[in-house]
Coordinates of C-alpha atoms and ligand atoms in Angstrom, one line a residue:
X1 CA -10.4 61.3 -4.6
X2 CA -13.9 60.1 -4.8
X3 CA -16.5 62.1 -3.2
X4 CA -19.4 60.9 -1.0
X5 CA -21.8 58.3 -3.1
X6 CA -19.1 57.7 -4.8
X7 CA -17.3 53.7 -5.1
X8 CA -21.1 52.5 -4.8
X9 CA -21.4 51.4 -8.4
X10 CA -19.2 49.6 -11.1
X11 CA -19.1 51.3 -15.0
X12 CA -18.9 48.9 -17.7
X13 CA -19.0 50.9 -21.0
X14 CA -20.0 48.2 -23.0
X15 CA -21.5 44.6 -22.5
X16 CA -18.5 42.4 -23.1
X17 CA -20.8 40.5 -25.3
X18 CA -20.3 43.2 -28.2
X19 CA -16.3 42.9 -27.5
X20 CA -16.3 39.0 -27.7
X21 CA -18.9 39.2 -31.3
X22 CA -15.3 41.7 -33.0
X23 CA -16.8 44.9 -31.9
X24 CA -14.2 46.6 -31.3
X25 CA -14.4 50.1 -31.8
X26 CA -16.6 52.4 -29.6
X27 CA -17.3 56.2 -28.8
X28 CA -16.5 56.5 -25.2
X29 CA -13.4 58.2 -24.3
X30 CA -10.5 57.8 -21.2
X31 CA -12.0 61.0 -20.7
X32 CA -15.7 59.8 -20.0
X33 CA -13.9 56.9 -18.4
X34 CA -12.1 58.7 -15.6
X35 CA -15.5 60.0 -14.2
X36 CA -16.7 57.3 -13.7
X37 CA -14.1 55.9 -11.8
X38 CA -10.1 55.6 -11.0
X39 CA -9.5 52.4 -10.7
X40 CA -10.5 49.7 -13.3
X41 CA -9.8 47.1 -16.5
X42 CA -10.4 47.3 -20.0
X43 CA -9.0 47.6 -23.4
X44 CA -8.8 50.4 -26.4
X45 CA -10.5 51.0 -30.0
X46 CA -8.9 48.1 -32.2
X47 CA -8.3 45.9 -29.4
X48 CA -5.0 48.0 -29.3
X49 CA -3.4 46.0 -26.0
X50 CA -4.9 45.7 -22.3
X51 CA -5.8 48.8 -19.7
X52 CA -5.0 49.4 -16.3
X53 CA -6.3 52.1 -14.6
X54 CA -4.8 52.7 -10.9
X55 CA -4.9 55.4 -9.1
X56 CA -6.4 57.6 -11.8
X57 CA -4.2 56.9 -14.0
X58 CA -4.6 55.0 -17.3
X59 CA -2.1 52.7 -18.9
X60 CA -2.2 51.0 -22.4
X61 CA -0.1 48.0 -21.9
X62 CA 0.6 47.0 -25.9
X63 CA 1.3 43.5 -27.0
X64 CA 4.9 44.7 -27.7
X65 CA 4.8 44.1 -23.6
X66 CA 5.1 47.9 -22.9
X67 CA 2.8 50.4 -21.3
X68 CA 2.1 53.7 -23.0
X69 CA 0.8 56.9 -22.1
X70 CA -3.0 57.2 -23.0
X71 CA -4.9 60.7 -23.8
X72 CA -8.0 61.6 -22.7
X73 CA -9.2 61.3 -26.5
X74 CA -8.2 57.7 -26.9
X75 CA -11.6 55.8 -26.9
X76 CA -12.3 52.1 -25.8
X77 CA -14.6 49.4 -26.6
X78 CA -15.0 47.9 -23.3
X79 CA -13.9 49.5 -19.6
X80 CA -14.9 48.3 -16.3
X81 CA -14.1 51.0 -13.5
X82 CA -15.1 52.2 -9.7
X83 CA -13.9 54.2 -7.5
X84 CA -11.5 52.3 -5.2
X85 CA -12.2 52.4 -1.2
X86 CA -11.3 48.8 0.1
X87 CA -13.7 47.9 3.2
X88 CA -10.1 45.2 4.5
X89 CA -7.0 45.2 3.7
X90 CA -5.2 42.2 4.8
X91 CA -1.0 41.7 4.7
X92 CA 0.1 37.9 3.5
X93 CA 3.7 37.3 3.7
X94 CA 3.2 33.3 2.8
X95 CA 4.1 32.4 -0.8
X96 CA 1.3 31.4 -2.9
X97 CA 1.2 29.6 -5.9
X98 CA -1.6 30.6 -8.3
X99 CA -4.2 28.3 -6.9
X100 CA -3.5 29.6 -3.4
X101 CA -4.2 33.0 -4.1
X102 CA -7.6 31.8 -6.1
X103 CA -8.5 29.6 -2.7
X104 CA -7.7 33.2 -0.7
X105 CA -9.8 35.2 -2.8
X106 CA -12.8 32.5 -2.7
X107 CA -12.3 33.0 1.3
X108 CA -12.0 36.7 1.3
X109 CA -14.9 36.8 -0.5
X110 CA -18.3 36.6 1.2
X111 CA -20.6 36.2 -1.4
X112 CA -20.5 34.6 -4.9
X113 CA -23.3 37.3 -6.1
X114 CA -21.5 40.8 -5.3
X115 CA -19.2 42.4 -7.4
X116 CA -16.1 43.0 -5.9
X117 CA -13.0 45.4 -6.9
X118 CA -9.7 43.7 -5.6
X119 CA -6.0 45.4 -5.8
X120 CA -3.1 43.1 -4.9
X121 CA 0.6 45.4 -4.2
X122 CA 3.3 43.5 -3.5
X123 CA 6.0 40.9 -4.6
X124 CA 5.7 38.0 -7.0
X125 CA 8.1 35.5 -7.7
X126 CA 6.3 34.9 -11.1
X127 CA 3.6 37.0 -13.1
X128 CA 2.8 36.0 -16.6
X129 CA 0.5 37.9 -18.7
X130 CA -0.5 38.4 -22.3
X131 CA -1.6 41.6 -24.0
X132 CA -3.9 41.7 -27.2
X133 CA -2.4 42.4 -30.5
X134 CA -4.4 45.5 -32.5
X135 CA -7.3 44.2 -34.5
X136 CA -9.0 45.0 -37.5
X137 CA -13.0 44.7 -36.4
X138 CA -15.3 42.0 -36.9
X139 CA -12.6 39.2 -35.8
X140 CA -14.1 37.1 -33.5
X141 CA -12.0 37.7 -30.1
X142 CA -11.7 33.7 -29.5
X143 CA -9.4 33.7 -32.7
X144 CA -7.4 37.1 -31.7
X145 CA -6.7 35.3 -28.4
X146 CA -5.1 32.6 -29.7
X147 CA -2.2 34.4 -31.3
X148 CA -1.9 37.4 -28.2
X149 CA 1.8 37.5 -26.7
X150 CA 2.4 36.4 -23.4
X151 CA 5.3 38.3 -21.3
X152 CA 6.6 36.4 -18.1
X153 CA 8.4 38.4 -15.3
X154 CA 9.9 36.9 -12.7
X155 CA 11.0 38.4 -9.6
X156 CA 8.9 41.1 -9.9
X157 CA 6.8 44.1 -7.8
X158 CA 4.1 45.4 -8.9
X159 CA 0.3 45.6 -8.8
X160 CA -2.7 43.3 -10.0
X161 CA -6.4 45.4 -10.7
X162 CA -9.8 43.7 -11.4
X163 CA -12.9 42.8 -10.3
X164 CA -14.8 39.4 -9.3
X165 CA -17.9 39.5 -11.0
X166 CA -20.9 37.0 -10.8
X167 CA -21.4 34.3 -13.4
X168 CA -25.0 35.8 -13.8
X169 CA -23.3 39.3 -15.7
X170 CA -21.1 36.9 -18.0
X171 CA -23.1 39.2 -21.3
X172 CA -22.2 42.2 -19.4
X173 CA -18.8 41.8 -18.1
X174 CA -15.7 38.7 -17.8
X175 CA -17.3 36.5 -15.2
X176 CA -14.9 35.7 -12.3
X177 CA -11.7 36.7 -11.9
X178 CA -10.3 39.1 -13.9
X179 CA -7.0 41.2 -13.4
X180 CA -4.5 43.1 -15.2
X181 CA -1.0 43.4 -13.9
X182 CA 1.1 46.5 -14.0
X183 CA 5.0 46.8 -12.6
X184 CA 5.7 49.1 -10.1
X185 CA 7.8 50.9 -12.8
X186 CA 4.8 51.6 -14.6
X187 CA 6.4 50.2 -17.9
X188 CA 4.5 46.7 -18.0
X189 CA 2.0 43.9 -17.4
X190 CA -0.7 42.9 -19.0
X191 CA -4.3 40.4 -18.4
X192 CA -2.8 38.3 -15.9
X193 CA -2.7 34.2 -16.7
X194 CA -0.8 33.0 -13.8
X195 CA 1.0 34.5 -10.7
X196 CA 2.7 33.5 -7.3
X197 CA 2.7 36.0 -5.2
X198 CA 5.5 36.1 -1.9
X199 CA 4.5 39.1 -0.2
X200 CA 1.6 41.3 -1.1
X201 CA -1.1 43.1 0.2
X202 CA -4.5 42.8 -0.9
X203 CA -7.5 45.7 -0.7
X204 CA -11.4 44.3 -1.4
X205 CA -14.0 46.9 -2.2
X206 CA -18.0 45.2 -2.8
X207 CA -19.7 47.4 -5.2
X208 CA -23.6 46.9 -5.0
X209 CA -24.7 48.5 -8.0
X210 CA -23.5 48.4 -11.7
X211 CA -23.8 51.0 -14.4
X212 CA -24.2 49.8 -18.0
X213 CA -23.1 51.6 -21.2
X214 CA -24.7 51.0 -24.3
X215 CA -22.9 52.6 -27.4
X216 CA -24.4 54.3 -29.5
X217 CA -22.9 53.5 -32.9
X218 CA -24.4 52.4 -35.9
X219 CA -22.1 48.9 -35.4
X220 CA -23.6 48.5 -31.6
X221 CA -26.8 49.3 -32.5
X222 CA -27.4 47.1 -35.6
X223 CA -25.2 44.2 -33.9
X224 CA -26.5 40.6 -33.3
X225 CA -25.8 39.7 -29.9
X226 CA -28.5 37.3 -29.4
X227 CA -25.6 34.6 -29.1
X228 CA -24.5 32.7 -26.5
X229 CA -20.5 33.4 -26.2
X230 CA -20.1 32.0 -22.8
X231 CA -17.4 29.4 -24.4
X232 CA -15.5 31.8 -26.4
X233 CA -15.1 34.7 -23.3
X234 CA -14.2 31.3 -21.2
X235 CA -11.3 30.7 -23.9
X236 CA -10.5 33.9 -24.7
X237 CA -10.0 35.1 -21.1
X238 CA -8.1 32.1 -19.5
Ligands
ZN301 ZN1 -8.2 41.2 -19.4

């Protein structure tokens, strides 16, 4: 449960700029994760698949298409999390088509400069995702995202986690949309591509402050970042 001042800010462990340059291994553990928050995206040391934490709980979704169990040990590169407490809660039992739930969020949403934390339960005739196969470092993530597995599941229940975040963060975190899926058997999902949802409920929490990691490893601290890798997050992400 969060306690009182809690939910106020988002954690990003890393700038996402470092991830997209083939940094992929950092010090910060699940462990350090889960105070900061228990509800969030991300993904592990050696790009090892996509994370999902809901409910306090973490999940390593692997590009085999299956979630694992995740220790507090296992470290991560990059992690977004907050403490969830949605501010509405709305019920649509209309089928959407992937467009039609972007049009909803864009209306749900009341401003384009927030950060927001969305959670979407429900059921979806269609989900397709794709989860990262484990990288060596120092591969760009533009090129690692061109070969990732995609897994397509259709009926389906389950739950979609992420955050909106403004275009004017895109060095610290994915600008836009960006949410993982999880089944609610807990045994897969990945970075959502494409859903239509038939009957879901969606929770949207505005998070006014964010909270900013900066490693400190010798590969983070000595890294170039000066770069602009707008293009390659845009293609790696979509
Ligand atoms: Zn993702």
């Amino acid at each position: 449960m969060a306690a009182l001042g809690q939910g106020r800010h988002l954690y990003v462990s890393a700038p996402v700029n470092a991830l997209v340059e083939g940094l992929y291994r950092e010090n910060t553990t699940i462990a350090e994760i889960l105070t900061q928050g228990d509800f969030g995206i991300g993904t592990f040391n050696d790009l090892d698949g996509e994370m999902v934490v809901c409910d306090g709980v973490v999940y390593q979704l692997r590009s085999d298409g299956e979630a694992y169990a995740v220790t507090p040990e296992t470290r991560t590169p990059f992690a977004c999390v907050t403490f969830f407490s949605p501010y509405s809660e709305e019920e649509i039992t209309t089928p959407l088509d992937h467009a039609g739930l972007m049009a909803l969020f864009d209306r749900l949403l009341p401003s384009r400069n927030m950060l927001y934390a969305i959670r979407i339960d429900g059921l979806f005739d269609y989900v397709r995702t794709r989860s990262v196969p484990r990288q060596d470092a120092y591969r760009p993530l533009v090129e690692v995202a061109r070969e990732q597995p995609e897994f397509a599941f259709s009926p389906v229940e389950g739950t979609l986690v992420g955050f909106w975040t403004p275009h004017f963060m895109e060095s610290v975190a994915v600008p836009g949309y960006h949410l993982h899926f999880l089944t609610a058997d807990k045994r897969h999902g990945g970075h959502l591509l494409e859903c239509r949802p038939r009957h879901i409920r969606i929770a949207i929490q505005h998070v006014p402050e964010l909270r900013l990691g900066l490693p400190m490893t010798l590969d983070f601290l000595t890294a170039d970042l000066s770069r602009d890798t707008r293009d390659d997050l845009h293609e790696a992400e979509h």
